[in-house]
């Protein structure tokens, strides 16, 4: 028999990334207000072995575990948005053929790499402090 945990979608994000934190905090507040079955895990305090990825992989992209499957990047966002009132339309639009590929390319080759480089710079600065 499925448990409530089986229905929970888990979101793995970088809590040390200012951009990621603002966005995820917004989603988490909405999820809490609406009592949505979403759990938000900061990669900096989460057992990443449970996710089957290392810290470097986790910091490079948003990851979502939904119905036992781990997704990352735009597919992960699509799962997250599809479960959130007010964002379902975003999932439908971004999920359209052509637009999905464009969004994936922008995320994979522009946004995610920039955020990851910023993350590495913050790590280097904090290790020298």
PDB file of N, CA, C and O in Angstrom, residues 34-92:
ATOM      1  N   UNK A  34      -0.534  25.804   0.670  1.00  0.00           N
ATOM      2  CA  UNK A  34      -1.507  24.953  -0.028  1.00  0.00           C
ATOM      3  C   UNK A  34      -1.457  23.504   0.427  1.00  0.00           C
ATOM      4  O   UNK A  34      -2.182  22.668  -0.107  1.00  0.00           O
ATOM      5  N   UNK A  35      -0.558  23.199   1.374  1.00  0.00           N
ATOM      6  CA  UNK A  35      -0.383  21.834   1.879  1.00  0.00           C
ATOM      7  C   UNK A  35      -0.113  20.846   0.744  1.00  0.00           C
ATOM      8  O   UNK A  35      -0.705  19.776   0.662  1.00  0.00           O
ATOM      9  N   UNK A  36       0.788  21.245  -0.139  1.00  0.00           N
ATOM     10  CA  UNK A  36       1.161  20.408  -1.270  1.00  0.00           C
ATOM     11  C   UNK A  36       2.181  19.362  -0.826  1.00  0.00           C
ATOM     12  O   UNK A  36       3.021  19.631   0.035  1.00  0.00           O
ATOM     13  N   UNK A  37       2.150  18.176  -1.418  1.00  0.00           N
ATOM     14  CA  UNK A  37       3.091  17.113  -1.032  1.00  0.00           C
ATOM     15  C   UNK A  37       4.468  17.317  -1.673  1.00  0.00           C
ATOM     16  O   UNK A  37       4.912  16.529  -2.501  1.00  0.00           O
ATOM     17  N   UNK A  38       5.117  18.402  -1.275  1.00  0.00           N
ATOM     18  CA  UNK A  38       6.446  18.735  -1.782  1.00  0.00           C
ATOM     19  C   UNK A  38       7.398  18.859  -0.604  1.00  0.00           C
ATOM     20  O   UNK A  38       7.045  19.433   0.423  1.00  0.00           O
ATOM     21  N   UNK A  39       8.598  18.327  -0.773  1.00  0.00           N
ATOM     22  CA  UNK A  39       9.634  18.463   0.258  1.00  0.00           C
ATOM     23  C   UNK A  39      10.867  19.062  -0.396  1.00  0.00           C
ATOM     24  O   UNK A  39      11.313  18.610  -1.442  1.00  0.00           O
ATOM     25  N   UNK A  40      11.417  20.076   0.253  1.00  0.00           N
ATOM     26  CA  UNK A  40      12.562  20.806  -0.286  1.00  0.00           C
ATOM     27  C   UNK A  40      13.798  20.465   0.535  1.00  0.00           C
ATOM     28  O   UNK A  40      13.829  20.693   1.741  1.00  0.00           O
ATOM     29  N   UNK A  41      14.814  19.905  -0.127  1.00  0.00           N
ATOM     30  CA  UNK A  41      16.051  19.479   0.526  1.00  0.00           C
ATOM     31  C   UNK A  41      17.223  20.308   0.020  1.00  0.00           C
ATOM     32  O   UNK A  41      17.475  20.348  -1.186  1.00  0.00           O
ATOM     33  N   UNK A  42      17.929  20.938   0.935  1.00  0.00           N
ATOM     34  CA  UNK A  42      19.127  21.704   0.600  1.00  0.00           C
ATOM     35  C   UNK A  42      20.275  20.718   0.384  1.00  0.00           C
ATOM     36  O   UNK A  42      20.592  19.929   1.276  1.00  0.00           O
ATOM     37  N   UNK A  43      20.907  20.774  -0.767  1.00  0.00           N
ATOM     38  CA  UNK A  43      21.993  19.837  -1.066  1.00  0.00           C
ATOM     39  C   UNK A  43      23.153  19.959  -0.084  1.00  0.00           C
ATOM     40  O   UNK A  43      23.930  19.025   0.070  1.00  0.00           O
ATOM     41  N   UNK A  44      23.249  21.088   0.606  1.00  0.00           N
ATOM     42  CA  UNK A  44      24.352  21.305   1.539  1.00  0.00           C
ATOM     43  C   UNK A  44      24.132  20.612   2.875  1.00  0.00           C
ATOM     44  O   UNK A  44      25.058  20.513   3.668  1.00  0.00           O
ATOM     45  N   UNK A  45      22.928  20.128   3.120  1.00  0.00           N
ATOM     46  CA  UNK A  45      22.659  19.423   4.374  1.00  0.00           C
ATOM     47  C   UNK A  45      21.978  18.080   4.133  1.00  0.00           C
ATOM     48  O   UNK A  45      21.592  17.409   5.084  1.00  0.00           O
ATOM     49  N   UNK A  46      21.855  17.675   2.912  1.00  0.00           N
ATOM     50  CA  UNK A  46      21.159  16.446   2.537  1.00  0.00           C
ATOM     51  C   UNK A  46      22.159  15.326   2.293  1.00  0.00           C
ATOM     52  O   UNK A  46      23.278  15.571   1.829  1.00  0.00           O
ATOM     53  N   UNK A  47      21.757  14.079   2.582  1.00  0.00           N
ATOM     54  CA  UNK A  47      22.559  12.907   2.263  1.00  0.00           C
ATOM     55  C   UNK A  47      22.411  12.645   0.764  1.00  0.00           C
ATOM     56  O   UNK A  47      21.405  12.095   0.315  1.00  0.00           O
ATOM     57  N   UNK A  48      23.385  13.076   0.004  1.00  0.00           N
ATOM     58  CA  UNK A  48      23.291  13.008  -1.452  1.00  0.00           C
ATOM     59  C   UNK A  48      23.340  11.576  -1.976  1.00  0.00           C
ATOM     60  O   UNK A  48      22.857  11.301  -3.079  1.00  0.00           O
ATOM     61  N   UNK A  49      23.895  10.667  -1.181  1.00  0.00           N
ATOM     62  CA  UNK A  49      23.903   9.265  -1.598  1.00  0.00           C
ATOM     63  C   UNK A  49      22.466   8.763  -1.775  1.00  0.00           C
ATOM     64  O   UNK A  49      22.202   7.922  -2.643  1.00  0.00           O
ATOM     65  N   UNK A  50      21.567   9.302  -0.995  1.00  0.00           N
ATOM     66  CA  UNK A  50      20.155   8.934  -1.106  1.00  0.00           C
ATOM     67  C   UNK A  50      19.603   9.325  -2.476  1.00  0.00           C
ATOM     68  O   UNK A  50      18.666   8.727  -2.989  1.00  0.00           O
ATOM     69  N   UNK A  51      20.189  10.339  -3.059  1.00  0.00           N
ATOM     70  CA  UNK A  51      19.780  10.807  -4.382  1.00  0.00           C
ATOM     71  C   UNK A  51      20.551  10.108  -5.505  1.00  0.00           C
ATOM     72  O   UNK A  51      20.204  10.229  -6.669  1.00  0.00           O
ATOM     73  N   UNK A  52      21.662   9.462  -5.165  1.00  0.00           N
ATOM     74  CA  UNK A  52      22.475   8.792  -6.177  1.00  0.00           C
ATOM     75  C   UNK A  52      23.335   9.745  -6.984  1.00  0.00           C
ATOM     76  O   UNK A  52      23.717   9.434  -8.116  1.00  0.00           O
ATOM     77  N   UNK A  53      23.650  10.914  -6.393  1.00  0.00           N
ATOM     78  CA  UNK A  53      24.498  11.892  -7.077  1.00  0.00           C
ATOM     79  C   UNK A  53      25.501  12.452  -6.078  1.00  0.00           C
ATOM     80  O   UNK A  53      25.311  12.349  -4.875  1.00  0.00           O
ATOM     81  N   UNK A  54      26.566  13.040  -6.604  1.00  0.00           N
ATOM     82  CA  UNK A  54      27.557  13.649  -5.722  1.00  0.00           C
ATOM     83  C   UNK A  54      27.289  15.155  -5.597  1.00  0.00           C
ATOM     84  O   UNK A  54      26.411  15.702  -6.271  1.00  0.00           O
ATOM     85  N   UNK A  55      28.054  15.813  -4.745  1.00  0.00           N
ATOM     86  CA  UNK A  55      27.840  17.239  -4.464  1.00  0.00           C
ATOM     87  C   UNK A  55      28.004  18.095  -5.717  1.00  0.00           C
ATOM     88  O   UNK A  55      27.262  19.057  -5.922  1.00  0.00           O
ATOM     89  N   UNK A  56      28.962  17.751  -6.561  1.00  0.00           N
ATOM     90  CA  UNK A  56      29.197  18.515  -7.779  1.00  0.00           C
ATOM     91  C   UNK A  56      27.995  18.407  -8.728  1.00  0.00           C
ATOM     92  O   UNK A  56      27.522  19.407  -9.260  1.00  0.00           O
ATOM     93  N   UNK A  57      27.501  17.197  -8.920  1.00  0.00           N
ATOM     94  CA  UNK A  57      26.318  17.000  -9.775  1.00  0.00           C
ATOM     95  C   UNK A  57      25.108  17.733  -9.196  1.00  0.00           C
ATOM     96  O   UNK A  57      24.352  18.369  -9.933  1.00  0.00           O
ATOM     97  N   UNK A  58      24.936  17.645  -7.890  1.00  0.00           N
ATOM     98  CA  UNK A  58      23.788  18.272  -7.238  1.00  0.00           C
ATOM     99  C   UNK A  58      23.821  19.787  -7.398  1.00  0.00           C
ATOM    100  O   UNK A  58      22.781  20.418  -7.577  1.00  0.00           O
ATOM    101  N   UNK A  59      25.000  20.376  -7.325  1.00  0.00           N
ATOM    102  CA  UNK A  59      25.123  21.833  -7.406  1.00  0.00           C
ATOM    103  C   UNK A  59      24.956  22.358  -8.835  1.00  0.00           C
ATOM    104  O   UNK A  59      24.700  23.541  -9.028  1.00  0.00           O
ATOM    105  N   UNK A  60      25.082  21.507  -9.809  1.00  0.00           N
ATOM    106  CA  UNK A  60      25.014  21.946 -11.208  1.00  0.00           C
ATOM    107  C   UNK A  60      23.597  22.197 -11.709  1.00  0.00           C
ATOM    108  O   UNK A  60      23.411  22.975 -12.641  1.00  0.00           O
ATOM    109  N   UNK A  61      22.588  21.523 -11.114  1.00  0.00           N
ATOM    110  CA  UNK A  61      21.224  21.590 -11.644  1.00  0.00           C
ATOM    111  C   UNK A  61      20.214  21.331 -10.534  1.00  0.00           C
ATOM    112  O   UNK A  61      20.520  20.677  -9.565  1.00  0.00           O
ATOM    113  N   UNK A  62      19.004  21.809 -10.739  1.00  0.00           N
ATOM    114  CA  UNK A  62      17.904  21.454  -9.860  1.00  0.00           C
ATOM    115  C   UNK A  62      17.557  19.990 -10.108  1.00  0.00           C
ATOM    116  O   UNK A  62      17.523  19.549 -11.260  1.00  0.00           O
ATOM    117  N   UNK A  63      17.316  19.245  -9.031  1.00  0.00           N
ATOM    118  CA  UNK A  63      16.912  17.838  -9.128  1.00  0.00           C
ATOM    119  C   UNK A  63      15.579  17.653  -8.414  1.00  0.00           C
ATOM    120  O   UNK A  63      15.339  18.270  -7.371  1.00  0.00           O
ATOM    121  N   UNK A  64      14.760  16.783  -8.977  1.00  0.00           N
ATOM    122  CA  UNK A  64      13.454  16.455  -8.401  1.00  0.00           C
ATOM    123  C   UNK A  64      13.298  14.940  -8.442  1.00  0.00           C
ATOM    124  O   UNK A  64      13.629  14.303  -9.449  1.00  0.00           O
ATOM    125  N   UNK A  65      12.811  14.379  -7.323  1.00  0.00           N
ATOM    126  CA  UNK A  65      12.456  12.958  -7.313  1.00  0.00           C
ATOM    127  C   UNK A  65      10.933  12.896  -7.262  1.00  0.00           C
ATOM    128  O   UNK A  65      10.315  13.397  -6.324  1.00  0.00           O
ATOM    129  N   UNK A  66      10.354  12.291  -8.291  1.00  0.00           N
ATOM    130  CA  UNK A  66       8.905  12.205  -8.409  1.00  0.00           C
ATOM    131  C   UNK A  66       8.548  10.776  -8.802  1.00  0.00           C
ATOM    132  O   UNK A  66       9.062  10.266  -9.803  1.00  0.00           O
ATOM    133  N   UNK A  67       7.712  10.151  -8.001  1.00  0.00           N
ATOM    134  CA  UNK A  67       7.289   8.771  -8.247  1.00  0.00           C
ATOM    135  C   UNK A  67       8.489   7.854  -8.462  1.00  0.00           C
ATOM    136  O   UNK A  67       8.490   7.007  -9.350  1.00  0.00           O
ATOM    137  N   UNK A  68       9.528   8.055  -7.648  1.00  0.00           N
ATOM    138  CA  UNK A  68      10.711   7.205  -7.677  1.00  0.00           C
ATOM    139  C   UNK A  68      11.739   7.542  -8.744  1.00  0.00           C
ATOM    140  O   UNK A  68      12.806   6.959  -8.768  1.00  0.00           O
ATOM    141  N   UNK A  69      11.438   8.479  -9.615  1.00  0.00           N
ATOM    142  CA  UNK A  69      12.365   8.850 -10.693  1.00  0.00           C
ATOM    143  C   UNK A  69      13.024  10.184 -10.377  1.00  0.00           C
ATOM    144  O   UNK A  69      12.358  11.139  -9.977  1.00  0.00           O
ATOM    145  N   UNK A  70      14.347  10.249 -10.552  1.00  0.00           N
ATOM    146  CA  UNK A  70      15.078  11.499 -10.353  1.00  0.00           C
ATOM    147  C   UNK A  70      15.246  12.185 -11.704  1.00  0.00           C
ATOM    148  O   UNK A  70      15.744  11.587 -12.660  1.00  0.00           O
ATOM    149  N   UNK A  71      14.782  13.431 -11.754  1.00  0.00           N
ATOM    150  CA  UNK A  71      14.880  14.256 -12.958  1.00  0.00           C
ATOM    151  C   UNK A  71      15.718  15.479 -12.621  1.00  0.00           C
ATOM    152  O   UNK A  71      15.776  15.888 -11.461  1.00  0.00           O
ATOM    153  N   UNK A  72      16.321  16.084 -13.635  1.00  0.00           N
ATOM    154  CA  UNK A  72      17.082  17.302 -13.388  1.00  0.00           C
ATOM    155  C   UNK A  72      16.838  18.296 -14.518  1.00  0.00           C
ATOM    156  O   UNK A  72      16.354  17.937 -15.588  1.00  0.00           O
ATOM    157  N   UNK A  73      17.171  19.549 -14.237  1.00  0.00           N
ATOM    158  CA  UNK A  73      17.024  20.595 -15.242  1.00  0.00           C
ATOM    159  C   UNK A  73      15.564  20.909 -15.531  1.00  0.00           C
ATOM    160  O   UNK A  73      14.709  20.847 -14.649  1.00  0.00           O
ATOM    161  N   UNK A  74      15.265  21.240 -16.770  1.00  0.00           N
ATOM    162  CA  UNK A  74      13.909  21.622 -17.164  1.00  0.00           C
ATOM    163  C   UNK A  74      12.901  20.502 -16.887  1.00  0.00           C
ATOM    164  O   UNK A  74      11.800  20.786 -16.390  1.00  0.00           O
ATOM    165  N   UNK A  75      13.201  19.230 -17.151  1.00  0.00           N
ATOM    166  CA  UNK A  75      12.231  18.190 -16.779  1.00  0.00           C
ATOM    167  C   UNK A  75      11.868  18.225 -15.290  1.00  0.00           C
ATOM    168  O   UNK A  75      10.715  17.997 -14.915  1.00  0.00           O
ATOM    169  N   UNK A  76      12.841  18.550 -14.446  1.00  0.00           N
ATOM    170  CA  UNK A  76      12.572  18.670 -13.014  1.00  0.00           C
ATOM    171  C   UNK A  76      11.657  19.854 -12.729  1.00  0.00           C
ATOM    172  O   UNK A  76      10.706  19.754 -11.949  1.00  0.00           O
ATOM    173  N   UNK A  77      11.940  20.992 -13.357  1.00  0.00           N
ATOM    174  CA  UNK A  77      11.074  22.155 -13.184  1.00  0.00           C
ATOM    175  C   UNK A  77       9.657  21.863 -13.657  1.00  0.00           C
ATOM    176  O   UNK A  77       8.681  22.277 -13.026  1.00  0.00           O
ATOM    177  N   UNK A  78       9.515  21.155 -14.770  1.00  0.00           N
ATOM    178  CA  UNK A  78       8.186  20.845 -15.295  1.00  0.00           C
ATOM    179  C   UNK A  78       7.371  20.023 -14.295  1.00  0.00           C
ATOM    180  O   UNK A  78       6.184  20.280 -14.096  1.00  0.00           O
ATOM    181  N   UNK A  79       8.011  19.055 -13.657  1.00  0.00           N
ATOM    182  CA  UNK A  79       7.318  18.250 -12.630  1.00  0.00           C
ATOM    183  C   UNK A  79       6.926  19.133 -11.456  1.00  0.00           C
ATOM    184  O   UNK A  79       5.799  19.066 -10.961  1.00  0.00           O
ATOM    185  N   UNK A  80       7.848  19.964 -11.005  1.00  0.00           N
ATOM    186  CA  UNK A  80       7.570  20.858  -9.877  1.00  0.00           C
ATOM    187  C   UNK A  80       6.418  21.809 -10.208  1.00  0.00           C
ATOM    188  O   UNK A  80       5.442  21.909  -9.457  1.00  0.00           O
ATOM    189  N   UNK A  81       6.515  22.495 -11.331  1.00  0.00           N
ATOM    190  CA  UNK A  81       5.488  23.468 -11.704  1.00  0.00           C
ATOM    191  C   UNK A  81       4.128  22.815 -11.910  1.00  0.00           C
ATOM    192  O   UNK A  81       3.103  23.404 -11.579  1.00  0.00           O
ATOM    193  N   UNK A  82       4.100  21.606 -12.461  1.00  0.00           N
ATOM    194  CA  UNK A  82       2.834  20.921 -12.737  1.00  0.00           C
ATOM    195  C   UNK A  82       2.055  20.618 -11.458  1.00  0.00           C
ATOM    196  O   UNK A  82       0.835  20.431 -11.504  1.00  0.00           O
ATOM    197  N   UNK A  83       2.729  20.605 -10.330  1.00  0.00           N
ATOM    198  CA  UNK A  83       2.077  20.302  -9.060  1.00  0.00           C
ATOM    199  C   UNK A  83       1.684  21.537  -8.266  1.00  0.00           C
ATOM    200  O   UNK A  83       1.118  21.420  -7.178  1.00  0.00           O
ATOM    201  N   UNK A  84       1.986  22.709  -8.802  1.00  0.00           N
ATOM    202  CA  UNK A  84       1.780  23.929  -8.035  1.00  0.00           C
ATOM    203  C   UNK A  84       0.719  24.824  -8.680  1.00  0.00           C
ATOM    204  O   UNK A  84       0.894  25.252  -9.821  1.00  0.00           O
ATOM    205  N   UNK A  85      -0.371  25.089  -7.930  1.00  0.00           N
ATOM    206  CA  UNK A  85      -1.354  26.030  -8.455  1.00  0.00           C
ATOM    207  C   UNK A  85      -0.666  27.352  -8.799  1.00  0.00           C
ATOM    208  O   UNK A  85       0.210  27.807  -8.085  1.00  0.00           O
ATOM    209  N   UNK A  86      -1.047  27.926  -9.909  1.00  0.00           N
ATOM    210  CA  UNK A  86      -0.430  29.169 -10.361  1.00  0.00           C
ATOM    211  C   UNK A  86       0.778  28.944 -11.247  1.00  0.00           C
ATOM    212  O   UNK A  86       1.245  29.874 -11.908  1.00  0.00           O
ATOM    213  N   UNK A  87       1.306  27.730 -11.286  1.00  0.00           N
ATOM    214  CA  UNK A  87       2.458  27.412 -12.127  1.00  0.00           C
ATOM    215  C   UNK A  87       2.157  26.299 -13.120  1.00  0.00           C
ATOM    216  O   UNK A  87       2.982  26.009 -13.984  1.00  0.00           O
ATOM    217  N   UNK A  88       0.987  25.693 -13.007  1.00  0.00           N
ATOM    218  CA  UNK A  88       0.655  24.602 -13.932  1.00  0.00           C
ATOM    219  C   UNK A  88       0.659  25.075 -15.377  1.00  0.00           C
ATOM    220  O   UNK A  88       1.098  24.365 -16.270  1.00  0.00           O
ATOM    221  N   UNK A  89       0.203  26.313 -15.588  1.00  0.00           N
ATOM    222  CA  UNK A  89       0.202  26.849 -16.948  1.00  0.00           C
ATOM    223  C   UNK A  89       1.631  27.012 -17.464  1.00  0.00           C
ATOM    224  O   UNK A  89       1.895  26.824 -18.649  1.00  0.00           O
ATOM    225  N   UNK A  90       2.562  27.343 -16.563  1.00  0.00           N
ATOM    226  CA  UNK A  90       3.970  27.485 -16.960  1.00  0.00           C
ATOM    227  C   UNK A  90       4.493  26.128 -17.421  1.00  0.00           C
ATOM    228  O   UNK A  90       5.174  26.035 -18.449  1.00  0.00           O
ATOM    229  N   UNK A  91       4.160  25.073 -16.671  1.00  0.00           N
ATOM    230  CA  UNK A  91       4.587  23.721 -17.055  1.00  0.00           C
ATOM    231  C   UNK A  91       4.019  23.348 -18.425  1.00  0.00           C
ATOM    232  O   UNK A  91       4.728  22.771 -19.257  1.00  0.00           O
ATOM    233  N   UNK A  92       2.759  23.678 -18.658  1.00  0.00           N
ATOM    234  CA  UNK A  92       2.145  23.345 -19.955  1.00  0.00           C
ATOM    235  C   UNK A  92       2.822  24.111 -21.095  1.00  0.00           C
ATOM    236  O   UNK A  92       3.126  23.542 -22.140  1.00  0.00           O
TER     237      UNK A  92
END
